[in-house]
mmCIF file of C-alpha atoms and ligand atoms in Angstrom:
data_model
loop_
_atom_site.group_PDB
_atom_site.id
_atom_site.type_symbol
_atom_site.label_atom_id
_atom_site.label_comp_id
_atom_site.label_asym_id
_atom_site.label_seq_id
_atom_site.Cartn_x
_atom_site.Cartn_y
_atom_site.Cartn_z
ATOM 1 C CA UNK A 227 5.704 7.993 -20.348
ATOM 2 C CA UNK A 228 8.593 5.589 -20.764
ATOM 3 C CA UNK A 229 11.174 8.280 -19.909
ATOM 4 C CA UNK A 230 9.132 9.107 -16.729
ATOM 5 C CA UNK A 231 8.842 5.529 -15.604
ATOM 6 C CA UNK A 232 12.143 5.540 -13.691
ATOM 7 C CA UNK A 233 10.825 8.462 -11.561
ATOM 8 C CA UNK A 234 7.638 6.803 -11.077
ATOM 9 C CA UNK A 235 9.229 3.656 -9.735
ATOM 10 C CA UNK A 236 11.084 5.805 -7.303
ATOM 11 C CA UNK A 237 7.984 7.858 -6.388
ATOM 12 C CA UNK A 238 5.945 4.697 -5.796
ATOM 13 C CA UNK A 239 8.404 2.882 -3.630
ATOM 14 C CA UNK A 240 9.188 6.142 -1.642
ATOM 15 C CA UNK A 241 5.398 6.505 -1.246
ATOM 16 C CA UNK A 242 5.354 3.310 0.709
ATOM 17 C CA UNK A 243 8.367 4.293 2.708
ATOM 18 C CA UNK A 244 7.281 7.860 3.598
ATOM 19 C CA UNK A 245 3.695 6.892 4.362
ATOM 20 C CA UNK A 246 4.857 4.143 6.629
ATOM 21 C CA UNK A 247 7.687 6.203 8.381
ATOM 22 C CA UNK A 248 5.411 9.255 8.841
ATOM 23 C CA UNK A 249 2.252 7.378 9.621
ATOM 24 C CA UNK A 250 3.778 4.930 12.254
ATOM 25 C CA UNK A 251 3.866 7.474 15.232
ATOM 26 C CA UNK A 252 0.077 7.772 14.783
ATOM 27 C CA UNK A 253 -0.905 4.199 14.465
ATOM 28 C CA UNK A 254 -3.942 3.171 16.377
ATOM 29 C CA UNK A 255 -4.837 6.790 17.370
ATOM 30 C CA UNK A 256 -8.223 8.443 16.695
ATOM 31 C CA UNK A 257 -6.919 10.831 14.149
ATOM 32 C CA UNK A 258 -6.781 14.588 14.087
ATOM 33 C CA UNK A 259 -6.261 17.042 11.248
ATOM 34 C CA UNK A 260 -4.782 19.680 13.718
ATOM 35 C CA UNK A 261 -2.310 17.398 15.367
ATOM 36 C CA UNK A 262 -1.141 15.938 11.988
ATOM 37 C CA UNK A 263 -0.969 19.403 10.404
ATOM 38 C CA UNK A 264 1.321 20.521 13.228
ATOM 39 C CA UNK A 265 3.578 17.268 12.800
ATOM 40 C CA UNK A 266 3.893 17.840 9.110
ATOM 41 C CA UNK A 267 4.978 21.555 9.590
ATOM 42 C CA UNK A 268 7.817 20.299 11.749
ATOM 43 C CA UNK A 269 8.709 17.474 9.315
ATOM 44 C CA UNK A 270 8.351 19.531 6.070
ATOM 45 C CA UNK A 271 11.110 22.112 7.061
ATOM 46 C CA UNK A 272 14.925 21.921 6.672
ATOM 47 C CA UNK A 273 16.229 18.929 8.487
ATOM 48 C CA UNK A 274 17.927 19.864 11.735
ATOM 49 C CA UNK A 275 18.412 17.063 14.097
ATOM 50 C CA UNK A 276 14.962 15.872 14.690
ATOM 51 C CA UNK A 277 14.823 12.222 15.411
ATOM 52 C CA UNK A 278 14.606 9.946 12.173
ATOM 53 C CA UNK A 279 11.242 8.353 11.551
ATOM 54 C CA UNK A 280 11.695 4.504 11.315
ATOM 55 C CA UNK A 281 9.934 2.296 9.000
ATOM 56 C CA UNK A 282 7.745 -0.756 10.016
ATOM 57 C CA UNK A 283 6.470 -4.109 8.499
ATOM 58 C CA UNK A 284 5.010 -2.459 5.515
ATOM 59 C CA UNK A 285 8.328 -1.342 4.107
ATOM 60 C CA UNK A 286 10.303 -4.405 5.547
ATOM 61 C CA UNK A 287 8.006 -6.638 3.540
ATOM 62 C CA UNK A 288 7.913 -4.482 0.479
ATOM 63 C CA UNK A 289 11.811 -4.600 0.374
ATOM 64 C CA UNK A 290 11.612 -8.459 0.234
ATOM 65 C CA UNK A 291 9.312 -8.325 -2.764
ATOM 66 C CA UNK A 292 11.535 -5.864 -4.529
ATOM 67 C CA UNK A 293 14.639 -7.984 -3.787
ATOM 68 C CA UNK A 294 12.942 -11.168 -5.150
ATOM 69 C CA UNK A 295 12.100 -9.512 -8.396
ATOM 70 C CA UNK A 296 15.644 -8.059 -8.654
ATOM 71 C CA UNK A 297 17.336 -11.356 -7.888
ATOM 72 C CA UNK A 298 14.928 -13.574 -9.724
ATOM 73 C CA UNK A 299 12.995 -11.549 -12.278
ATOM 74 C CA UNK A 300 10.800 -14.516 -13.315
ATOM 75 C CA UNK A 301 9.579 -14.522 -9.727
ATOM 76 C CA UNK A 302 10.380 -17.398 -7.250
ATOM 77 C CA UNK A 303 7.795 -17.503 -4.540
ATOM 78 C CA UNK A 304 9.716 -19.995 -2.369
ATOM 79 C CA UNK A 305 12.595 -17.557 -2.426
ATOM 80 C CA UNK A 306 10.206 -14.863 -1.587
ATOM 81 C CA UNK A 307 8.985 -16.834 1.404
ATOM 82 C CA UNK A 308 12.510 -17.243 2.517
ATOM 83 C CA UNK A 309 13.172 -13.480 2.178
ATOM 84 C CA UNK A 310 10.095 -12.610 4.338
ATOM 85 C CA UNK A 311 11.315 -15.081 7.046
ATOM 86 C CA UNK A 312 14.879 -13.866 6.996
ATOM 87 C CA UNK A 313 13.796 -10.188 7.139
ATOM 88 C CA UNK A 314 11.510 -10.952 10.112
ATOM 89 C CA UNK A 315 14.060 -12.800 12.149
ATOM 90 C CA UNK A 316 16.719 -10.166 11.414
ATOM 91 C CA UNK A 317 14.430 -7.466 12.761
ATOM 92 C CA UNK A 318 11.416 -8.783 14.556
ATOM 93 C CA UNK A 319 10.631 -5.522 16.178
ATOM 94 C CA UNK A 320 9.255 -3.720 13.099
ATOM 95 C CA UNK A 321 5.633 -3.799 14.215
ATOM 96 C CA UNK A 322 4.355 -6.814 12.347
ATOM 97 C CA UNK A 323 0.742 -7.865 12.581
ATOM 98 C CA UNK A 324 -0.095 -9.816 15.685
ATOM 99 C CA UNK A 325 -0.754 -13.164 13.944
ATOM 100 C CA UNK A 326 1.374 -13.093 10.737
ATOM 101 C CA UNK A 327 4.451 -13.956 12.749
ATOM 102 C CA UNK A 328 3.031 -17.480 13.465
ATOM 103 C CA UNK A 329 3.314 -17.971 9.603
ATOM 104 C CA UNK A 330 7.021 -17.092 9.671
ATOM 105 C CA UNK A 331 7.638 -19.502 12.603
ATOM 106 C CA UNK A 332 5.828 -22.306 10.705
ATOM 107 C CA UNK A 333 7.494 -21.588 7.426
ATOM 108 C CA UNK A 334 10.851 -21.810 9.070
ATOM 109 C CA UNK A 335 10.142 -24.916 11.126
ATOM 110 C CA UNK A 336 8.733 -26.739 8.136
ATOM 111 C CA UNK A 337 11.734 -25.804 6.062
ATOM 112 C CA UNK A 338 9.431 -24.088 3.503
ATOM 113 C CA UNK A 339 8.141 -27.429 2.451
ATOM 114 C CA UNK A 340 4.610 -25.992 1.282
ATOM 115 C CA UNK A 341 4.956 -22.236 1.355
ATOM 116 C CA UNK A 342 1.133 -21.679 1.381
ATOM 117 C CA UNK A 343 0.200 -24.122 4.088
ATOM 118 C CA UNK A 344 0.996 -22.019 7.095
ATOM 119 C CA UNK A 345 -1.131 -19.080 5.777
ATOM 120 C CA UNK A 346 -4.024 -21.318 5.044
ATOM 121 C CA UNK A 347 -3.997 -22.465 8.656
ATOM 122 C CA UNK A 348 -4.453 -18.934 10.094
ATOM 123 C CA UNK A 349 -7.629 -18.082 11.990
ATOM 124 C CA UNK A 350 -8.977 -21.491 12.164
ATOM 125 C CA UNK A 351 -8.432 -22.098 8.476
ATOM 126 C CA UNK A 352 -10.256 -19.005 7.199
ATOM 127 C CA UNK A 353 -6.884 -17.198 6.401
ATOM 128 C CA UNK A 354 -5.988 -13.702 7.215
ATOM 129 C CA UNK A 355 -7.982 -10.864 5.794
ATOM 130 C CA UNK A 356 -5.575 -8.138 7.121
ATOM 131 C CA UNK A 357 -3.963 -5.444 4.869
ATOM 132 C CA UNK A 358 -0.582 -7.045 5.031
ATOM 133 C CA UNK A 359 -0.664 -8.329 1.381
ATOM 134 C CA UNK A 360 -1.773 -4.939 0.073
ATOM 135 C CA UNK A 361 0.675 -2.792 2.098
ATOM 136 C CA UNK A 362 3.687 -4.373 0.534
ATOM 137 C CA UNK A 363 2.482 -5.061 -2.972
ATOM 138 C CA UNK A 364 4.105 -1.892 -4.835
ATOM 139 C CA UNK A 365 6.986 -3.633 -6.613
ATOM 140 C CA UNK A 366 4.626 -6.151 -8.424
ATOM 141 C CA UNK A 367 2.628 -3.606 -10.513
ATOM 142 C CA UNK A 368 5.862 -1.745 -11.263
ATOM 143 C CA UNK A 369 7.677 -4.798 -12.534
ATOM 144 C CA UNK A 370 4.664 -6.166 -14.370
ATOM 145 C CA UNK A 371 3.418 -2.801 -15.657
ATOM 146 C CA UNK A 372 3.448 -4.327 -19.283
ATOM 147 C CA UNK A 373 1.602 -7.511 -18.414
ATOM 148 C CA UNK A 374 -1.644 -7.200 -16.488
ATOM 149 C CA UNK A 375 -2.300 -10.840 -16.299
ATOM 150 C CA UNK A 376 0.957 -11.623 -15.007
ATOM 151 C CA UNK A 377 0.676 -8.869 -12.423
ATOM 152 C CA UNK A 378 -2.487 -10.265 -11.160
ATOM 153 C CA UNK A 379 -1.048 -13.810 -10.914
ATOM 154 C CA UNK A 380 2.157 -12.614 -9.193
ATOM 155 C CA UNK A 381 0.231 -10.337 -6.708
ATOM 156 C CA UNK A 382 -1.981 -13.308 -5.752
ATOM 157 C CA UNK A 383 0.837 -15.726 -5.063
ATOM 158 C CA UNK A 384 2.903 -13.133 -3.118
ATOM 159 C CA UNK A 385 -0.062 -12.384 -0.970
ATOM 160 C CA UNK A 386 -1.123 -15.963 -0.404
ATOM 161 C CA UNK A 387 2.215 -16.695 1.425
ATOM 162 C CA UNK A 388 0.818 -14.828 4.511
ATOM 163 C CA UNK A 389 -2.911 -14.078 3.504
ATOM 164 C CA UNK A 390 -5.321 -16.580 2.027
ATOM 165 C CA UNK A 391 -8.668 -15.180 2.814
ATOM 166 C CA UNK A 392 -10.162 -13.715 -0.388
ATOM 167 C CA UNK A 393 -10.700 -10.375 1.386
ATOM 168 C CA UNK A 394 -6.835 -10.257 2.026
ATOM 169 C CA UNK A 395 -5.884 -11.410 -1.479
ATOM 170 C CA UNK A 396 -8.489 -9.153 -3.323
ATOM 171 C CA UNK A 397 -7.340 -6.259 -1.215
ATOM 172 C CA UNK A 398 -3.708 -6.737 -2.486
ATOM 173 C CA UNK A 399 -5.037 -7.220 -6.058
ATOM 174 C CA UNK A 400 -7.022 -3.860 -5.821
ATOM 175 C CA UNK A 401 -3.966 -2.046 -4.515
ATOM 176 C CA UNK A 402 -1.806 -3.495 -7.310
ATOM 177 C CA UNK A 403 -4.515 -2.364 -9.965
ATOM 178 C CA UNK A 404 -4.629 1.122 -8.585
ATOM 179 C CA UNK A 405 -0.861 1.509 -8.656
ATOM 180 C CA UNK A 406 -0.964 0.171 -12.233
ATOM 181 C CA UNK A 407 -3.674 2.664 -13.312
ATOM 182 C CA UNK A 408 -1.721 5.572 -11.754
ATOM 183 C CA UNK A 409 1.514 4.521 -13.213
ATOM 184 C CA UNK A 410 0.012 5.237 -16.668
ATOM 185 C CA UNK A 411 -1.141 8.845 -15.883
ATOM 186 C CA UNK A 412 0.655 12.029 -16.814
ATOM 187 C CA UNK A 413 2.410 13.406 -13.689
ATOM 188 C CA UNK A 414 1.016 16.916 -14.054
ATOM 189 C CA UNK A 415 -2.449 16.058 -14.898
ATOM 190 C CA UNK A 416 -5.331 15.264 -12.483
ATOM 191 C CA UNK A 417 -7.274 12.104 -13.141
ATOM 192 C CA UNK A 418 -11.100 12.167 -13.283
ATOM 193 C CA UNK A 419 -12.085 10.421 -10.022
ATOM 194 C CA UNK A 420 -15.283 8.974 -11.581
ATOM 195 C CA UNK A 421 -13.468 7.460 -14.551
ATOM 196 C CA UNK A 422 -10.731 6.182 -12.279
ATOM 197 C CA UNK A 423 -13.011 4.425 -9.833
ATOM 198 C CA UNK A 424 -15.261 3.040 -12.630
ATOM 199 C CA UNK A 425 -12.240 1.383 -14.193
ATOM 200 C CA UNK A 426 -11.294 -0.100 -10.817
ATOM 201 C CA UNK A 427 -14.843 -1.441 -10.327
ATOM 202 C CA UNK A 428 -14.682 -3.061 -13.773
ATOM 203 C CA UNK A 429 -11.421 -4.829 -13.040
ATOM 204 C CA UNK A 430 -12.745 -6.018 -9.612
ATOM 205 C CA UNK A 431 -15.849 -7.406 -11.213
ATOM 206 C CA UNK A 432 -13.566 -9.870 -13.016
ATOM 207 C CA UNK A 433 -11.856 -10.762 -9.708
ATOM 208 C CA UNK A 434 -14.735 -10.960 -7.183
ATOM 209 C CA UNK A 435 -16.257 -14.065 -8.555
ATOM 210 C CA UNK A 436 -15.839 -16.675 -5.899
ATOM 211 C CA UNK A 437 -18.362 -17.327 -3.178
ATOM 212 C CA UNK A 438 -17.074 -15.780 0.056
ATOM 213 C CA UNK A 439 -19.094 -17.974 2.423
ATOM 214 C CA UNK A 440 -18.675 -15.998 5.541
ATOM 215 C CA UNK A 441 -19.744 -12.763 3.943
ATOM 216 C CA UNK A 442 -23.249 -11.381 3.171
ATOM 217 C CA UNK A 443 -21.852 -9.313 0.234
ATOM 218 C CA UNK A 444 -20.152 -11.228 -2.409
ATOM 219 C CA UNK A 445 -18.666 -8.291 -4.129
ATOM 220 C CA UNK A 446 -17.469 -6.331 -1.108
ATOM 221 C CA UNK A 447 -14.807 -4.429 -2.937
ATOM 222 C CA UNK A 448 -16.976 -3.251 -5.590
ATOM 223 C CA UNK A 449 -19.352 -2.055 -2.880
ATOM 224 C CA UNK A 450 -16.601 -0.019 -1.139
ATOM 225 C CA UNK A 451 -15.364 1.450 -4.392
ATOM 226 C CA UNK A 452 -18.953 2.643 -5.125
ATOM 227 C CA UNK A 453 -18.939 4.474 -1.764
ATOM 228 C CA UNK A 454 -15.500 6.017 -2.699
ATOM 229 C CA UNK A 455 -16.940 7.137 -6.018
ATOM 230 C CA UNK A 456 -20.060 8.572 -4.351
ATOM 231 C CA UNK A 457 -18.072 10.456 -1.655
ATOM 232 C CA UNK A 458 -15.803 12.012 -4.275
ATOM 233 C CA UNK A 459 -18.957 12.954 -6.410
ATOM 234 C CA UNK A 460 -20.505 14.654 -3.299
ATOM 235 C CA UNK A 461 -17.474 16.534 -2.591
ATOM 236 C CA UNK A 462 -17.182 17.874 -6.199
ATOM 237 C CA UNK A 463 -20.520 19.387 -5.733
ATOM 238 C CA UNK A 464 -18.868 21.290 -2.828
ATOM 239 C CA UNK A 465 -20.317 19.202 0.040
ATOM 240 C CA UNK A 466 -17.781 18.893 2.801
ATOM 241 C CA UNK A 467 -17.234 15.396 4.062
ATOM 242 C CA UNK A 468 -15.639 15.046 7.557
ATOM 243 C CA UNK A 469 -13.024 12.554 8.666
ATOM 244 C CA UNK A 470 -15.543 10.873 10.914
ATOM 245 C CA UNK A 471 -17.799 10.301 8.101
ATOM 246 C CA UNK A 472 -15.199 8.863 5.818
ATOM 247 C CA UNK A 473 -14.036 6.540 8.656
ATOM 248 C CA UNK A 474 -17.645 5.375 9.281
ATOM 249 C CA UNK A 475 -18.243 4.759 5.591
ATOM 250 C CA UNK A 476 -14.955 3.385 4.446
ATOM 251 C CA UNK A 477 -13.092 2.337 7.620
ATOM 252 C CA UNK A 478 -9.464 2.835 8.744
ATOM 253 C CA UNK A 479 -8.621 -0.608 10.237
ATOM 254 C CA UNK A 480 -6.123 -3.330 9.590
ATOM 255 C CA UNK A 481 -8.738 -5.289 7.562
ATOM 256 C CA UNK A 482 -7.963 -5.068 3.943
ATOM 257 C CA UNK A 483 -11.573 -4.352 3.065
ATOM 258 C CA UNK A 484 -11.465 -1.311 5.406
ATOM 259 C CA UNK A 485 -8.279 0.162 4.452
ATOM 260 C CA UNK A 486 -7.402 -0.395 0.751
ATOM 261 C CA UNK A 487 -10.422 1.502 -0.646
ATOM 262 C CA UNK A 488 -9.820 4.157 2.064
ATOM 263 C CA UNK A 489 -6.242 4.775 0.719
ATOM 264 C CA UNK A 490 -7.513 4.914 -2.891
ATOM 265 C CA UNK A 491 -9.973 7.612 -1.678
ATOM 266 C CA UNK A 492 -7.266 9.532 0.091
ATOM 267 C CA UNK A 493 -5.230 9.661 -3.165
ATOM 268 C CA UNK A 494 -8.072 10.799 -5.323
ATOM 269 C CA UNK A 495 -9.396 13.385 -2.807
ATOM 270 C CA UNK A 496 -5.893 14.850 -2.235
ATOM 271 C CA UNK A 497 -5.591 15.768 -5.889
ATOM 272 C CA UNK A 498 -7.458 18.835 -4.797
ATOM 273 C CA UNK A 499 -7.096 21.121 -1.808
ATOM 274 C CA UNK A 500 -8.316 19.927 1.497
ATOM 275 C CA UNK A 501 -9.257 22.308 4.241
ATOM 276 C CA UNK A 502 -7.075 22.112 7.239
ATOM 277 C CA UNK A 503 -4.161 20.607 5.268
ATOM 278 C CA UNK A 504 -1.832 23.434 4.365
ATOM 279 C CA UNK A 505 0.375 22.378 1.498
ATOM 280 C CA UNK A 506 0.388 22.801 -2.271
ATOM 281 C CA UNK A 507 1.961 19.376 -2.797
ATOM 282 C CA UNK A 508 -0.483 16.616 -3.759
ATOM 283 C CA UNK A 509 1.870 13.833 -2.551
ATOM 284 C CA UNK A 510 2.268 15.417 0.854
ATOM 285 C CA UNK A 511 -1.495 16.178 1.021
ATOM 286 C CA UNK A 512 -2.224 12.415 0.200
ATOM 287 C CA UNK A 513 -0.317 10.975 3.125
ATOM 288 C CA UNK A 514 -1.066 13.746 5.481
ATOM 289 C CA UNK A 515 -4.796 13.370 4.913
ATOM 290 C CA UNK A 516 -4.509 9.512 5.293
ATOM 291 C CA UNK A 517 -2.738 9.917 8.603
ATOM 292 C CA UNK A 518 -5.445 12.453 9.761
ATOM 293 C CA UNK A 519 -8.041 9.640 9.465
ATOM 294 C CA UNK A 520 -6.349 7.758 12.382
ATOM 295 C CA UNK A 521 -6.580 4.005 12.879
ATOM 296 C CA UNK A 522 -4.078 2.027 10.683
ATOM 297 C CA UNK A 523 -2.219 5.209 9.737
ATOM 298 C CA UNK A 524 1.095 3.850 8.597
ATOM 299 C CA UNK A 525 -0.513 1.294 6.363
ATOM 300 C CA UNK A 526 -3.205 3.526 4.833
ATOM 301 C CA UNK A 527 -0.625 6.202 4.247
ATOM 302 C CA UNK A 528 1.797 3.789 2.721
ATOM 303 C CA UNK A 529 -0.853 2.423 0.350
ATOM 304 C CA UNK A 530 -2.188 5.868 -0.629
ATOM 305 C CA UNK A 531 1.412 7.159 -0.856
ATOM 306 C CA UNK A 532 2.506 4.498 -3.250
ATOM 307 C CA UNK A 533 -0.448 5.141 -5.545
ATOM 308 C CA UNK A 534 0.266 8.913 -5.475
ATOM 309 C CA UNK A 535 4.014 8.323 -6.005
ATOM 310 C CA UNK A 536 3.166 6.184 -9.012
ATOM 311 C CA UNK A 537 1.164 9.056 -10.481
ATOM 312 C CA UNK A 538 3.218 12.076 -9.754
ATOM 313 C CA UNK A 539 6.712 10.507 -9.612
ATOM 314 C CA UNK A 540 9.730 11.227 -7.469
ATOM 315 C CA UNK A 541 9.938 14.960 -8.436
ATOM 316 C CA UNK A 542 6.811 15.540 -6.426
ATOM 317 C CA UNK A 543 8.159 14.169 -3.100
ATOM 318 C CA UNK A 544 9.710 16.968 -0.969
ATOM 319 C CA UNK A 545 13.309 16.745 0.077
ATOM 320 C CA UNK A 546 12.378 17.616 3.562
ATOM 321 C CA UNK A 547 10.032 14.754 4.112
ATOM 322 C CA UNK A 548 12.682 12.422 2.776
ATOM 323 C CA UNK A 549 15.363 13.775 5.068
ATOM 324 C CA UNK A 550 13.341 12.825 8.062
ATOM 325 C CA UNK A 551 12.856 9.189 7.126
ATOM 326 C CA UNK A 552 15.342 6.307 7.424
ATOM 327 C CA UNK A 553 16.284 4.063 4.432
ATOM 328 C CA UNK A 554 15.428 6.735 1.632
ATOM 329 C CA UNK A 555 18.723 6.137 -0.183
ATOM 330 C CA UNK A 556 18.276 2.304 -0.205
ATOM 331 C CA UNK A 557 14.746 2.531 -1.428
ATOM 332 C CA UNK A 558 15.877 4.803 -4.399
ATOM 333 C CA UNK A 559 18.647 2.257 -5.151
ATOM 334 C CA UNK A 560 16.151 -0.663 -4.969
ATOM 335 C CA UNK A 561 13.697 1.203 -7.285
ATOM 336 C CA UNK A 562 16.472 1.785 -9.861
ATOM 337 C CA UNK A 563 17.465 -1.742 -9.785
ATOM 338 C CA UNK A 564 14.007 -2.901 -10.032
ATOM 339 C CA UNK A 565 13.581 -0.517 -13.106
ATOM 340 C CA UNK A 566 16.789 -2.009 -14.677
ATOM 341 C CA UNK A 567 15.383 -5.664 -14.589
ATOM 342 C CA UNK A 568 11.857 -4.606 -15.625
ATOM 343 C CA UNK A 569 10.934 -5.843 -19.162
ATOM 344 C CA UNK A 570 10.568 -2.583 -21.436
ATOM 345 C CA UNK A 571 7.796 -2.410 -24.121
HETATM 346 P P1 8NA B 1438 -2.324 -10.338 10.346
HETATM 347 O O1 8NA B 1438 -2.431 -11.466 9.320
HETATM 348 O O2 8NA B 1438 -1.764 -10.695 11.674
HETATM 349 O O3 8NA B 1438 -3.629 -9.537 10.455
HETATM 350 C C1 8NA B 1438 -3.813 -8.452 11.315
HETATM 351 C C2 8NA B 1438 -4.925 -8.666 12.274
HETATM 352 O O4 8NA B 1438 -6.109 -8.730 11.475
HETATM 353 C C3 8NA B 1438 -4.991 -9.839 13.082
HETATM 354 O O5 8NA B 1438 -4.127 -9.853 14.212
HETATM 355 C C4 8NA B 1438 -6.432 -10.077 13.499
HETATM 356 O O6 8NA B 1438 -6.641 -9.202 14.504
HETATM 357 C C5 8NA B 1438 -7.138 -9.506 12.231
HETATM 358 N N1 8NA B 1438 -7.519 -10.702 11.337
HETATM 359 C C6 8NA B 1438 -7.114 -10.889 10.134
HETATM 360 N N2 8NA B 1438 -7.698 -11.995 9.549
HETATM 361 C C7 8NA B 1438 -8.641 -12.411 10.415
HETATM 362 C C8 8NA B 1438 -9.593 -13.355 10.456
HETATM 363 N N3 8NA B 1438 -9.753 -14.270 9.434
HETATM 364 N N4 8NA B 1438 -10.346 -13.458 11.513
HETATM 365 C C9 8NA B 1438 -10.201 -12.713 12.604
HETATM 366 N N5 8NA B 1438 -9.309 -11.600 12.716
HETATM 367 C C10 8NA B 1438 -8.476 -11.517 11.626
HETATM 368 O O7 8NA B 1438 -1.160 -9.252 9.819
HETATM 369 P P2 8NA B 1438 -1.161 -8.228 8.594
HETATM 370 O O8 8NA B 1438 0.140 -8.446 8.010
HETATM 371 O O9 8NA B 1438 -2.359 -8.325 7.759
HETATM 372 O O10 8NA B 1438 -1.192 -7.032 9.392
HETATM 373 C C11 8NA B 1438 -0.962 -5.764 8.723
HETATM 374 C C12 8NA B 1438 -1.046 -4.683 9.699
HETATM 375 O O11 8NA B 1438 -0.233 -5.104 10.858
HETATM 376 C C13 8NA B 1438 -0.573 -3.370 9.311
HETATM 377 O O12 8NA B 1438 -1.286 -2.330 9.807
HETATM 378 C C14 8NA B 1438 0.830 -3.246 9.885
HETATM 379 O O13 8NA B 1438 1.318 -2.015 10.052
HETATM 380 C C15 8NA B 1438 0.695 -4.035 11.102
HETATM 381 N N6 8NA B 1438 0.338 -3.376 12.521
HETATM 382 C C16 8NA B 1438 -0.862 -2.682 12.710
HETATM 383 C C17 8NA B 1438 -1.146 -2.253 13.938
HETATM 384 C C18 8NA B 1438 -2.399 -1.345 14.275
HETATM 385 O O14 8NA B 1438 -2.745 -1.065 15.341
HETATM 386 N N7 8NA B 1438 -3.233 -0.999 13.242
HETATM 387 C C19 8NA B 1438 -0.339 -2.345 14.947
HETATM 388 C C20 8NA B 1438 0.751 -3.062 14.713
HETATM 389 C C21 8NA B 1438 1.130 -3.601 13.489
HETATM 390 MG MG1 MG B 1439 3.328 -1.237 9.904
HETATM 391 MG MG1 MG B 1440 -15.166 -10.382 7.336
HETATM 392 MG MG1 MG B 1441 -0.280 -0.502 9.979
#
C-alpha cells in the first residue's frame, strides 16, 4: 500500500474540499435526490465557464491543521490555535459555525494564554458538540497513519481548541478512525460494511468511557454505529431505505452525533449503486448521496468524501468535479507536502 499512500493523501484531502465546495450550495436545505442529480450532471461535465464553487469553514480549518503538521511535524497546538485565528480573521466570511467565532475572538484577545479555555467556556461551560472538530480532522489520520495512539491524542487536542464537549471530541475521533481504517484498504476492493462498522464500534468502546452527564446514553456513538450497521444489513437483503428514513434514524444536523455516523453510512452505502444516483464512480456517489440527504450538506459530504478519498485515492476523483471547485491545486500541493513530512514505516 505504501506506493499508493501519496494518492490516498491527495484523495482524502480533496474529498474534504470537494464535499465542502459541492455541498455548500445545499446547506440547510431539505434534501432532494432529483435536484442534486441534476446539479451533478452539470458539474460532472467538461468545465465551460460555470461559476467556481467556493469552499467554506470545513476546508479553511483543515488547511490550518495540514499547515501545522507541515511546519511543525511534532505538532504544536498553540501554533495551530494561531493558524485557526489567523485564517478566520483573513477570511471571516467562510460560513463558520455561529458560536465558534467567539472562541477565535477570545483566543486573540487573551493572546493565546490558555488555548483550551475559550472552548471550555462555550455554551455555559458545556463546550460545543458541533461537527466542527470532525469536519477538519483529515490531515491527522494521514500524518499519524503509523501510530494509532498518537493519532487519537493529536485529534483530541486539535479538536479541544474549539470543541470540548465529549460528543464534539469523540465525533472527531470517530471521523479520524474511519479515515485511518479506509487508508489501509485496497483502492479497487470493496470493504465489508459489517466488518468495517464492527471495527469502528470496538474502537469507540475504548473511547466512550467517561460519564456524559447531560446524556441518557453513555455510549452514543456506539449506538449510532449499530444503527448504521443495521441499515446496511437491511439494504444488503434488498430492502430499500429512503433518505427520510436515514435522516430520521441517523440525522443530518450540525451536531457531531447526528452527522459523523451519517457520513460513514454514506461512504459505505455508496460502494454500491444507489437508485436515482446515476454514476459509476463511487467517490462521486458518496458525496452526491451525502448532499441528497439535505441538512448540513457541505460538512457531511466533506466528511464522507474524505473517507472515500482515503479508500479510493486521487485516481477515483473525476477531473470535471475538480475543475468546478476552487483551491484544488493548492490542496494537492498541501497533501504532497504533508506526505513528505509524514514518518514512513
Ligand atoms: P459551533 O461550535 O458554533 O457549533 C455549531 C452549532 O451547534 C452552534 O451554533 C449551536 O447551535 C450548536 N451547539 C453546539 N454545541 C452546543 C451545546 N453544547 N449546546 C447547544 N447548542 C450547541 O461550530 P462548529 O464549528 O461545530 O460548526 C460546524 C458547522 O458550522 C458546519 O456545518 C459548518 O459548515 C458550519 N455551518 C453550518 C451551517 C448549517 O446550517 N448547517 C451553516 C453555517 C455554517
Ligand atoms: Mg461549512
Ligand atoms: Mg446532546
Ligand atoms: Mg456545514
